[in-house]
Amino acid sequence: LANYFHPFSGIGKYPFNLLKVYRKQKKQVDMVYFETRHNRIPDYKGIIKVKGDTPFFEINKAVLPYFYFPKQLPDGYDVYHAGNQYLARIALYRKPCVITHHDIRPMVLAHDMKMRLIGFTLKYLLKFYRKAAKIIAISNEAKQSLLDLNIVPEEKIKVIYHGYDDEIYKPIKKSLARKKLGLPQETKIILNIGTEDPMRRVSLVLEAMKEIQKVDTNVLFVRVGGGILSGGYWQTDSKLKKTVNFKQFRNVPEEDMPLIYSSADVLVAPQAYNEGFTYPPLEAMACGTPILINNMKVFEKYGYQPIETPAMEN
């Protein structure tokens, strides 16, 4: 099981959850984790670390894992599982290989030069899907976006949805959750979770909060996530942020996330792109918290342009 994403990210949580389930079932599975100074993790049972490093964040994040790491995987395993699409070159060097496909967002929603470069690289990497024995798509949406690219036949793709850890994500009494988090008991709480990537439409939630608080001032916007590694896009909304009743949590341990979900009256999760799958709505429902997500057709009605999936030559 090959991975290089920290477990705090959704794309990283996926292989760590798999490893946890495999170990519980006493399966003989190792995770080979590519570690640099920018994504160090503690030593875990069942994790083998391959290390590579430069002083440059972007090279460590989007060059070494894509092109150096696939060649460094140890020999001798029965099956190699690339935990995300960016590790598709593993199929060129290690067989049989299974690849989990999450989405093609950098190819269709490039909000800056960095994302455009990642999208260009991903378009190249997806061609190695042809070398894989099987592709796991995390939703029908992810499967369809892949079929539209005409890279692999449909029979090679299997849809397997994400799950959640039912030992962690359980309902907690709202008053108790708020007390432990230091949140007000009588205030309505709107929750948003994720990175500061523009795709998450945090600014849209801020605009909605500004309008809501014109009618009801007893509303608090709670946000979990963000920081320097997610790009700092939140800072572009700093003026708007000051206009709403707001509290932000960062680096919340996963075992405390049920407190966050259970403290909220609703989780709001707008997206600018119908990506394959996100964990927060699933985890919120597991904790008994209502969710509000958008349909892209509604976005289009209010001026957001539809995102077309580009074709890829064979």
Short mmCIF file of C-alpha atoms in Angstrom, two decimals:
data_model
loop_
_atom_site.label_atom_id
_atom_site.label_comp_id
_atom_site.label_asym_id
_atom_site.label_seq_id
_atom_site.Cartn_x
_atom_site.Cartn_y
_atom_site.Cartn_z
CA LEU A 1 0.00 0.00 0.00
CA ALA A 2 1.88 3.07 -1.26
CA ASN A 3 1.17 6.55 0.08
CA TYR A 4 2.79 9.92 0.67
CA PHE A 5 -0.10 12.00 2.05
CA HIS A 6 -0.40 12.84 5.73
CA PRO A 7 -3.47 11.25 7.44
CA PHE A 8 -4.93 14.72 8.14
CA SER A 9 -5.81 15.05 4.46
CA GLY A 10 -8.70 13.18 2.89
CA ILE A 11 -6.53 11.56 0.23
CA GLY A 12 -4.14 10.51 3.02
CA LYS A 13 -6.83 9.30 5.40
CA TYR A 14 -7.92 6.73 2.83
CA PRO A 15 -4.75 4.54 2.89
CA PHE A 16 -4.31 4.96 6.65
CA ASN A 17 -7.89 3.73 7.16
CA LEU A 18 -7.21 0.80 4.85
CA LEU A 19 -4.09 -0.11 6.79
CA LYS A 20 -6.00 0.05 10.08
CA VAL A 21 -8.71 -2.29 8.77
CA TYR A 22 -6.18 -4.69 7.28
CA ARG A 23 -4.24 -4.87 10.54
CA LYS A 24 -7.45 -5.44 12.50
CA GLN A 25 -8.25 -8.34 10.17
CA LYS A 26 -4.69 -9.64 10.69
CA LYS A 27 -3.85 -9.23 7.01
CA GLN A 28 -0.17 -9.15 6.13
CA VAL A 29 -0.08 -5.64 4.66
CA ASP A 30 2.56 -2.92 4.84
CA MET A 31 2.23 0.74 3.97
CA VAL A 32 5.26 2.14 2.18
CA TYR A 33 5.22 5.84 3.01
CA PHE A 34 7.31 8.45 1.22
CA GLU A 35 8.54 10.90 3.84
CA THR A 36 10.12 14.31 3.40
CA ARG A 37 10.65 17.18 5.83
CA HIS A 38 7.22 18.50 4.81
CA ASN A 39 5.16 15.37 5.52
CA ARG A 40 6.78 13.56 8.42
CA ILE A 41 4.66 11.12 10.39
CA PRO A 42 5.36 9.14 13.58
CA ASP A 43 6.52 5.56 13.25
CA TYR A 44 3.54 3.22 13.06
CA LYS A 45 3.37 -0.54 13.11
CA GLY A 46 3.09 -1.76 9.54
CA ILE A 47 4.64 1.35 7.96
CA ILE A 48 7.89 1.26 6.03
CA LYS A 49 9.34 4.67 5.26
CA VAL A 50 11.12 5.60 2.05
CA LYS A 51 12.83 8.95 2.49
CA GLY A 52 13.76 11.60 -0.02
CA ASP A 53 14.19 15.28 0.54
CA THR A 54 15.06 18.67 -0.91
CA PRO A 55 14.79 22.12 0.69
CA PHE A 56 11.92 22.96 -1.66
CA PHE A 57 8.32 22.30 -0.64
CA GLU A 58 6.88 21.97 -4.16
CA ILE A 59 9.56 19.51 -5.27
CA ASN A 60 9.02 17.41 -2.15
CA LYS A 61 5.26 17.47 -2.64
CA ALA A 62 4.76 17.15 -6.38
CA VAL A 63 7.96 15.89 -8.03
CA LEU A 64 9.73 13.35 -5.84
CA PRO A 65 6.56 11.38 -4.98
CA TYR A 66 5.44 11.21 -8.61
CA PHE A 67 8.74 10.32 -10.25
CA TYR A 68 11.27 9.15 -7.62
CA PHE A 69 9.15 7.22 -5.12
CA PRO A 70 7.59 4.65 -7.53
CA LYS A 71 11.03 3.20 -8.32
CA GLN A 72 11.93 2.92 -4.62
CA LEU A 73 9.18 0.52 -3.55
CA PRO A 74 10.58 -2.72 -2.12
CA ASP A 75 10.31 -5.88 -4.21
CA GLY A 76 8.63 -9.09 -3.11
CA TYR A 77 4.99 -8.14 -2.47
CA ASP A 78 2.10 -10.11 -3.98
CA VAL A 79 0.14 -6.95 -4.89
CA TYR A 80 1.07 -3.28 -5.00
CA HIS A 81 -1.67 -0.75 -4.24
CA ALA A 82 -1.10 2.88 -5.25
CA GLY A 83 -3.21 4.87 -2.81
CA ASN A 84 -3.92 7.72 -5.24
CA GLN A 85 -3.73 8.69 -8.89
CA TYR A 86 -0.47 10.60 -8.48
CA LEU A 87 1.35 7.32 -7.83
CA ALA A 88 0.22 5.76 -11.12
CA ARG A 89 3.83 5.22 -12.29
CA ILE A 90 4.09 2.43 -9.73
CA ALA A 91 2.23 0.29 -12.27
CA LEU A 92 5.21 0.69 -14.59
CA TYR A 93 7.69 -0.75 -12.08
CA ARG A 94 5.76 -3.09 -9.78
CA LYS A 95 3.20 -5.70 -10.82
CA PRO A 96 0.46 -6.55 -10.25
CA CYS A 97 -0.61 -3.03 -9.33
CA VAL A 98 -3.98 -1.67 -8.27
CA ILE A 99 -4.54 2.11 -8.34
CA THR A 100 -7.18 4.03 -6.39
CA HIS A 101 -8.55 6.91 -8.45
CA HIS A 102 -9.93 9.86 -6.45
CA ASP A 103 -10.53 12.67 -8.95
CA ILE A 104 -9.06 14.77 -11.77
CA ARG A 105 -9.69 18.14 -10.15
CA PRO A 106 -6.32 19.77 -11.00
CA MET A 107 -7.05 19.08 -14.66
CA VAL A 108 -10.43 20.80 -14.65
CA LEU A 109 -10.22 23.43 -11.91
CA ALA A 110 -6.81 25.11 -11.94
CA HIS A 111 -7.08 28.27 -9.84
CA ASP A 112 -3.38 29.17 -10.04
CA MET A 113 -0.18 28.29 -11.88
CA LYS A 114 0.79 25.65 -9.33
CA MET A 115 -2.50 23.81 -9.80
CA ARG A 116 -2.19 24.07 -13.58
CA LEU A 117 1.22 22.40 -13.41
CA ILE A 118 -0.18 19.64 -11.20
CA GLY A 119 -3.04 19.18 -13.66
CA PHE A 120 -0.63 18.92 -16.58
CA THR A 121 1.44 16.34 -14.67
CA LEU A 122 -1.65 14.37 -13.68
CA LYS A 123 -2.76 14.17 -17.31
CA TYR A 124 0.59 12.53 -18.04
CA LEU A 125 0.45 10.20 -15.03
CA LEU A 126 -3.04 8.89 -15.80
CA LYS A 127 -1.69 7.21 -18.92
CA PHE A 128 0.02 4.66 -16.64
CA TYR A 129 -3.43 3.39 -15.63
CA ARG A 130 -3.15 1.17 -18.70
CA LYS A 131 -0.36 -0.74 -16.93
CA ALA A 132 -2.47 -1.43 -13.83
CA ALA A 133 -4.35 -4.66 -13.18
CA LYS A 134 -7.35 -2.81 -11.74
CA ILE A 135 -8.53 0.73 -11.01
CA ILE A 136 -10.58 1.46 -7.89
CA ALA A 137 -12.80 4.53 -8.31
CA ILE A 138 -14.07 5.99 -5.05
CA SER A 139 -17.50 6.91 -6.51
CA ASN A 140 -19.54 6.65 -9.68
CA GLU A 141 -18.72 10.33 -10.30
CA ALA A 142 -15.00 9.53 -10.19
CA LYS A 143 -15.53 6.52 -12.46
CA GLN A 144 -17.44 8.55 -15.03
CA SER A 145 -14.84 11.33 -15.14
CA LEU A 146 -12.23 8.65 -15.80
CA LEU A 147 -14.30 6.99 -18.53
CA ASP A 148 -14.73 10.36 -20.22
CA LEU A 149 -10.96 10.49 -20.65
CA ASN A 150 -11.03 7.18 -22.58
CA ILE A 151 -7.89 5.82 -20.90
CA VAL A 152 -9.00 2.39 -19.67
CA PRO A 153 -12.04 0.22 -20.46
CA GLU A 154 -14.98 0.24 -18.07
CA GLU A 155 -14.47 -3.39 -17.05
CA LYS A 156 -11.11 -2.43 -15.57
CA ILE A 157 -12.72 0.03 -13.12
CA LYS A 158 -14.40 -1.01 -9.86
CA VAL A 159 -16.33 1.49 -7.71
CA ILE A 160 -15.67 1.12 -3.98
CA TYR A 161 -16.88 3.93 -1.72
CA HIS A 162 -15.04 5.26 1.30
CA GLY A 163 -16.11 4.21 4.74
CA TYR A 164 -15.69 5.77 8.17
CA ASP A 165 -14.30 4.46 11.45
CA ASP A 166 -17.37 3.55 13.49
CA GLU A 167 -15.22 3.19 16.59
CA ILE A 168 -14.45 6.92 16.42
CA TYR A 169 -17.38 8.63 14.70
CA LYS A 170 -20.41 8.36 16.99
CA PRO A 171 -22.97 10.91 18.20
CA ILE A 172 -22.07 12.87 21.34
CA LYS A 173 -24.54 14.96 23.30
CA LYS A 174 -24.37 18.48 21.86
CA SER A 175 -24.13 20.25 25.23
CA LEU A 176 -21.25 18.00 26.31
CA ALA A 177 -19.38 18.46 23.01
CA ARG A 178 -19.70 22.25 23.23
CA LYS A 179 -18.59 22.29 26.86
CA LYS A 180 -15.44 20.31 26.05
CA LEU A 181 -14.63 22.59 23.10
CA GLY A 182 -15.41 25.82 24.93
CA LEU A 183 -18.20 26.73 22.52
CA PRO A 184 -21.35 28.65 23.55
CA GLN A 185 -24.32 26.47 24.49
CA GLU A 186 -27.20 28.53 23.11
CA THR A 187 -25.65 29.76 19.87
CA LYS A 188 -26.48 28.19 16.50
CA ILE A 189 -23.27 26.74 15.03
CA ILE A 190 -22.58 26.33 11.31
CA LEU A 191 -19.57 24.09 10.65
CA ASN A 192 -17.21 23.91 7.68
CA ILE A 193 -14.26 21.51 7.40
CA GLY A 194 -11.46 21.26 4.87
CA THR A 195 -8.44 22.91 3.32
CA GLU A 196 -8.26 26.54 2.26
CA ASP A 197 -8.31 25.61 -1.41
CA PRO A 198 -10.64 27.91 -3.40
CA MET A 199 -12.55 24.82 -4.52
CA ARG A 200 -13.97 24.58 -1.01
CA ARG A 201 -15.81 27.88 -1.50
CA VAL A 202 -15.14 29.13 2.02
CA SER A 203 -15.82 32.65 0.76
CA LEU A 204 -19.31 31.52 -0.24
CA VAL A 205 -20.00 30.35 3.31
CA LEU A 206 -18.66 33.65 4.64
CA GLU A 207 -20.99 35.59 2.36
CA ALA A 208 -23.92 33.44 3.50
CA MET A 209 -22.95 33.95 7.15
CA LYS A 210 -22.85 37.71 6.63
CA GLU A 211 -26.42 37.63 5.31
CA ILE A 212 -27.62 35.26 8.04
CA GLN A 213 -26.24 37.48 10.79
CA LYS A 214 -28.21 40.43 9.46
CA VAL A 215 -31.30 38.48 10.54
CA ASP A 216 -29.93 36.49 13.50
CA THR A 217 -26.79 37.57 15.34
CA ASN A 218 -26.82 34.45 17.53
CA VAL A 219 -24.99 32.35 14.91
CA LEU A 220 -21.36 31.21 15.02
CA PHE A 221 -19.31 30.01 12.04
CA VAL A 222 -16.86 27.30 13.12
CA ARG A 223 -14.18 26.21 10.70
CA VAL A 224 -11.72 23.30 11.02
CA GLY A 225 -8.62 23.09 8.85
CA GLY A 226 -6.34 25.38 6.97
CA GLY A 227 -2.82 26.56 7.51
CA ILE A 228 0.32 27.12 5.49
CA LEU A 229 0.32 23.67 3.88
CA SER A 230 -3.13 24.21 2.41
CA GLY A 231 -2.04 27.28 0.54
CA GLY A 232 -3.13 30.14 2.77
CA TYR A 233 -6.04 31.05 0.51
CA TRP A 234 -8.01 31.81 3.65
CA GLN A 235 -6.02 35.01 3.98
CA THR A 236 -7.64 36.36 0.81
CA ASP A 237 -10.92 36.33 2.74
CA SER A 238 -9.48 38.10 5.79
CA LYS A 239 -11.59 41.24 5.40
CA LEU A 240 -14.77 39.23 4.97
CA LYS A 241 -13.80 36.99 7.89
CA LYS A 242 -13.80 40.00 10.22
CA THR A 243 -17.43 40.72 9.40
CA VAL A 244 -18.80 37.44 10.83
CA ASN A 245 -18.93 35.71 14.20
CA PHE A 246 -16.16 33.23 13.62
CA LYS A 247 -13.95 30.62 15.34
CA GLN A 248 -11.30 28.44 13.72
CA PHE A 249 -9.69 25.19 14.88
CA ARG A 250 -6.51 23.77 13.35
CA ASN A 251 -4.69 20.45 13.80
CA VAL A 252 -7.58 18.73 15.56
CA PRO A 253 -6.72 15.09 16.44
CA GLU A 254 -9.06 12.67 14.72
CA GLU A 255 -10.27 11.28 18.04
CA ASP A 256 -11.62 14.78 18.85
CA MET A 257 -13.44 15.26 15.53
CA PRO A 258 -16.71 13.69 16.82
CA LEU A 259 -16.81 16.52 19.37
CA ILE A 260 -16.54 19.03 16.51
CA TYR A 261 -19.27 17.39 14.44
CA SER A 262 -21.59 16.83 17.41
CA SER A 263 -21.27 20.45 18.55
CA ALA A 264 -22.65 21.79 15.27
CA ASP A 265 -26.23 22.38 14.19
CA VAL A 266 -25.30 21.80 10.55
CA LEU A 267 -22.24 21.03 8.44
CA VAL A 268 -22.04 23.18 5.30
CA ALA A 269 -19.82 21.79 2.54
CA PRO A 270 -20.06 23.69 -0.77
CA GLN A 271 -17.84 22.57 -3.64
CA ALA A 272 -16.87 24.20 -6.91
CA TYR A 273 -16.38 20.79 -8.50
CA ASN A 274 -18.26 17.50 -8.17
CA GLU A 275 -15.25 15.59 -6.92
CA GLY A 276 -15.26 11.91 -6.20
CA PHE A 277 -15.84 11.83 -2.45
CA THR A 278 -15.24 13.89 0.69
CA TYR A 279 -15.10 12.57 4.24
CA PRO A 280 -16.74 15.39 6.29
CA PRO A 281 -20.36 14.80 5.13
CA LEU A 282 -20.04 11.07 5.82
CA GLU A 283 -18.44 11.59 9.23
CA ALA A 284 -20.97 14.29 10.15
CA MET A 285 -23.88 11.96 9.39
CA ALA A 286 -22.21 9.24 11.48
CA CYS A 287 -22.26 11.73 14.38
CA GLY A 288 -25.91 12.61 13.77
CA THR A 289 -25.21 16.10 12.38
CA PRO A 290 -27.29 17.37 9.41
CA ILE A 291 -25.35 18.35 6.30
CA LEU A 292 -25.88 20.91 3.56
CA ILE A 293 -24.07 20.35 0.27
CA ASN A 294 -24.52 21.94 -3.12
CA ASN A 295 -25.60 20.74 -6.52
CA MET A 296 -23.48 22.21 -9.30
CA LYS A 297 -26.63 23.04 -11.28
CA VAL A 298 -27.67 25.37 -8.48
CA PHE A 299 -24.24 27.01 -8.61
CA GLU A 300 -24.62 27.52 -12.35
CA LYS A 301 -27.99 29.23 -11.76
CA TYR A 302 -26.25 31.87 -9.65
CA GLY A 303 -23.43 32.54 -12.07
CA TYR A 304 -20.86 29.80 -11.42
CA GLN A 305 -19.72 28.36 -14.72
CA PRO A 306 -19.94 24.61 -15.30
CA ILE A 307 -16.62 22.79 -15.39
CA GLU A 308 -15.99 20.73 -18.49
CA THR A 309 -13.91 17.57 -18.39
CA PRO A 310 -11.17 17.76 -21.02
CA ALA A 311 -10.69 14.91 -23.45
CA MET A 312 -7.40 13.05 -23.48
CA GLU A 313 -5.89 11.52 -26.55
CA ASN A 314 -5.12 7.79 -26.45
#
